Amino acid sequence: MEEKTKIICTSCPRGCIITVTHVGKEIKEINGYTCKRGVIYAKDEFILPKRVLTSTVRISCGELPMLPVRTESAIPKNKIIECVKKICEIDVKAPVKLGQVICKNICNTNVDLIASRDIHKVV
Amino acid sequence: MKKLDYDIVVVGGGPAGLAAALEASVNSNLKILLMERSERLGGILEQCIHNGFGLSYFKEELTGPEYASRFIKEVEKKDNIDIKTGTMVIDINPDKVVIAENVEDGLFQVYAKAVVLAMGCRERTREAITIPGNRVSGVMTAGTAQRYVNINGYLPGKDIIILGSGDIGLIMARRMTLEGCNVKGVLEIMPYSSGLVRNKVQCLDDFDIPLYLNYTVTAIHGKDRVEAVSIAKVDDRLNPISETEITVSCDTLLLSIGLIPENELSKSAGVKLDGVTKGAIVDEKRETNIKGIFACGNVLQVHDLVDNVSAEAKIAGRSAVEYIEEKFDKLDKPIELKPGNNIAYLVPHRIEYKINDEKYIEIYMRVHKPMEHIRLCVLDEKGNILDSYRRDIVVPGSMETIRLKSEFIRNYDFIKVEVQE
Ligand SMILES: Cc1cc2nc3c(=O)[nH]c(=O)nc-3n(C[C@H](O)[C@H](O)[C@H](O)COP(=O)(O)OP(=O)(O)OC[C@H]3O[C@@H](n4cnc5c(N)ncnc54)[C@H](O)[C@@H]3O)c2cc1C
Ligand code: SF4
């Protein structure tokens, strides 16, 4: 049975509403885009939507109480909540350097969670 | 009182101040002083931990702190830049005497040859839109909540309503959701969201957070803490329709209702402001009406993208050097830039100098209302079209830029930019 899924393209401010016609996971047709970027976006977004996750973890002995972190690259959208729960459990100690790995292969996404700033140690 | 002498004083250590100081330092041996009231450099970027910065400037997607740190590291390496953090600038006079204070130096004066204003902006508060109701806690700007969560590690509440669909509001809707809060909805008085489409999709749709267009908050209820808000649909003239009013329980109301450039210092220095941008009136060098005082970044015009802030600040930094080294070459008479049909404002406001090697001057602008399939037209005094730029879509929430070609910078009294269908 053919189904239709609507996807809003975020590649530019226009925000075209693109319709993906599919049978199960198999794409039959893509409509409603204005430029080619929309086709690529809609395909990726339909097959496996991915996002970069940013958050904070607790840090002790640092100049600040929270360390901002991010996934090094985009992770599947459906893994976000699981990763956020994992992030809540993490505690780190200053000093931390920007880019330092805070959690390797977070929730088996094959992506590392890294620090997004330096935090110096205060004594 | 301690007295210091510097060639260039930069006020504010956010992305604008950092880029201005860096650019001035790279282009000269002048002595530069950068002053920032917070304990750390980086400005508002420090609390913007989400990604999406630097796509045009660095060709990568960075978080706010990552973007800032690229500049901070460079600035700290420069021998001709002195940095004073934890330092509040309290006055600037038209002779470029800057008064500031900090713990180490107390109250002190700095004599500057040139000053770059880079104080950024602050958020509009409840008072700016006068929402009736009790003075309860739990009502704050989205940026304040962002600071609480991302820097201090406090959660400002659990059941959240957000008024205003600007980018900061959208970003906070996601952030609070990920921290376990229940974000009940985002209300927007206008018929369209003022944030980026990308933020609407990734911050609201991804988490099934509803966006109510043409809605506003009509009253705030509660005793000590907000307990509920009344919301209502608005008519074409943005007046609430009383029949549609309902009450929704919540313990926190976040406001994302716009930013205002922080220009108190500029005013005391005698700098003239534009009624629309609420920032200084400047020429293409970002020089204000006071010779040797320049402005850039959010203190000049509220930017959506930090990349544009850095680009603009480089112009101001370079111009401060050229001013001191007297490298400017004036046109016989300045060319005014006038906003025409559906253009809210233009920055710069006028062109004062002959163009040297550059092929164009970038003009920033915002439109009043959204339109599709239009052209941004550059007109001469008689209304002849000099140049035009096609746009599929223009919206007030997204700043537009055009490149005014150097060949048009000649004997005009004014040039107009307008939207044509
Ligand atoms: C809450 C908030 C969230 C934002 N989120 C985003 C976002 O997600 N993405 C995006 O692209 N843009 C965002 N912006 C816009 C972003 O702020 C700008 O793109 C950019 O940070 C502006 O840089 P700036 O240097 O002009 O101002 P700021 O970053 O505001 O820096 C100004 C600095 O000047 C200092 N200062 C002010 N007055 C004085 C004084 N008297 N003495 C000494 N120092 C002073 C301030 O402490 C501050 O550090 C946000 C803005 C705000 C207010
Ligand atoms: S399809 Fe093309 S025009 Fe439409 S939103 Fe995507 S990038 Fe923009």
PDB file of N, CA and C in Angstrom, chain A residues 1 4 6 11 20 22 25 34 37 41 54 73 76 80 95 97 100-101 106:
ATOM      1  N   MET A   1       0.830  -1.224   0.000  1.00  0.00           N
ATOM      2  CA  MET A   1       0.000   0.000   0.000  1.00  0.00           C
ATOM      3  C   MET A   1       0.853   1.258   0.000  1.00  0.00           C
ATOM      4  N   LYS A   4       2.043   8.307   2.153  1.00  0.00           N
ATOM      5  CA  LYS A   4       2.696   9.601   1.931  1.00  0.00           C
ATOM      6  C   LYS A   4       3.212  10.148   3.257  1.00  0.00           C
ATOM      7  N   LYS A   6       5.068  13.588   4.954  1.00  0.00           N
ATOM      8  CA  LYS A   6       5.445  14.991   4.685  1.00  0.00           C
ATOM      9  C   LYS A   6       6.721  15.346   5.442  1.00  0.00           C
ATOM     10  N   SER A  11      16.905  23.028   4.490  1.00  0.00           N
ATOM     11  CA  SER A  11      18.164  23.454   3.877  1.00  0.00           C
ATOM     12  C   SER A  11      18.211  24.944   3.565  1.00  0.00           C
ATOM     13  N   VAL A  20       6.959  12.569   0.445  1.00  0.00           N
ATOM     14  CA  VAL A  20       7.611  11.336   0.015  1.00  0.00           C
ATOM     15  C   VAL A  20       6.530  10.260  -0.087  1.00  0.00           C
ATOM     16  N   HIS A  22       5.738   6.404  -0.557  1.00  0.00           N
ATOM     17  CA  HIS A  22       6.531   5.199  -0.331  1.00  0.00           C
ATOM     18  C   HIS A  22       5.659   3.987  -0.046  1.00  0.00           C
ATOM     19  N   LYS A  25       9.363   1.066   3.431  1.00  0.00           N
ATOM     20  CA  LYS A  25      10.545   1.953   3.472  1.00  0.00           C
ATOM     21  C   LYS A  25      11.041   2.293   2.063  1.00  0.00           C
ATOM     22  N   THR A  34      11.614  22.549  -4.287  1.00  0.00           N
ATOM     23  CA  THR A  34      11.843  23.617  -5.253  1.00  0.00           C
ATOM     24  C   THR A  34      13.207  23.448  -5.914  1.00  0.00           C
ATOM     25  N   ARG A  37      18.458  20.313  -3.665  1.00  0.00           N
ATOM     26  CA  ARG A  37      18.855  20.096  -2.272  1.00  0.00           C
ATOM     27  C   ARG A  37      17.713  19.463  -1.473  1.00  0.00           C
ATOM     28  N   TYR A  41      17.727  16.138   0.855  1.00  0.00           N
ATOM     29  CA  TYR A  41      17.317  16.277   2.246  1.00  0.00           C
ATOM     30  C   TYR A  41      16.189  15.307   2.576  1.00  0.00           C
ATOM     31  N   THR A  54      23.430  18.299  21.467  1.00  0.00           N
ATOM     32  CA  THR A  54      24.261  19.105  22.366  1.00  0.00           C
ATOM     33  C   THR A  54      23.609  19.128  23.734  1.00  0.00           C
ATOM     34  N   SER A  73      29.505  13.892  15.590  1.00  0.00           N
ATOM     35  CA  SER A  73      28.760  14.045  14.333  1.00  0.00           C
ATOM     36  C   SER A  73      27.301  13.700  14.638  1.00  0.00           C
ATOM     37  N   PRO A  76      21.464   9.077  14.986  1.00  0.00           N
ATOM     38  CA  PRO A  76      20.056   8.868  14.619  1.00  0.00           C
ATOM     39  C   PRO A  76      19.131   9.566  15.616  1.00  0.00           C
ATOM     40  N   ILE A  80      18.257   9.900  20.465  1.00  0.00           N
ATOM     41  CA  ILE A  80      18.513  11.121  21.238  1.00  0.00           C
ATOM     42  C   ILE A  80      18.128  10.959  22.708  1.00  0.00           C
ATOM     43  N   PRO A  95      40.758  19.585  34.907  1.00  0.00           N
ATOM     44  CA  PRO A  95      40.556  20.340  33.664  1.00  0.00           C
ATOM     45  C   PRO A  95      40.080  19.475  32.503  1.00  0.00           C
ATOM     46  N   LYS A  97      39.693  19.721  28.094  1.00  0.00           N
ATOM     47  CA  LYS A  97      40.072  20.472  26.884  1.00  0.00           C
ATOM     48  C   LYS A  97      38.981  20.335  25.826  1.00  0.00           C
ATOM     49  N   GLN A 100      37.992  17.022  23.791  1.00  0.00           N
ATOM     50  CA  GLN A 100      38.292  15.819  24.578  1.00  0.00           C
ATOM     51  C   GLN A 100      37.082  14.887  24.578  1.00  0.00           C
ATOM     52  N   VAL A 101      37.350  13.577  24.433  1.00  0.00           N
ATOM     53  CA  VAL A 101      36.242  12.620  24.418  1.00  0.00           C
ATOM     54  C   VAL A 101      35.714  12.435  25.837  1.00  0.00           C
ATOM     55  N   ILE A 106      28.900   6.694  22.290  1.00  0.00           N
ATOM     56  CA  ILE A 106      27.750   6.849  23.193  1.00  0.00           C
ATOM     57  C   ILE A 106      26.540   6.038  22.702  1.00  0.00           C
TER      58      ILE A 106
END
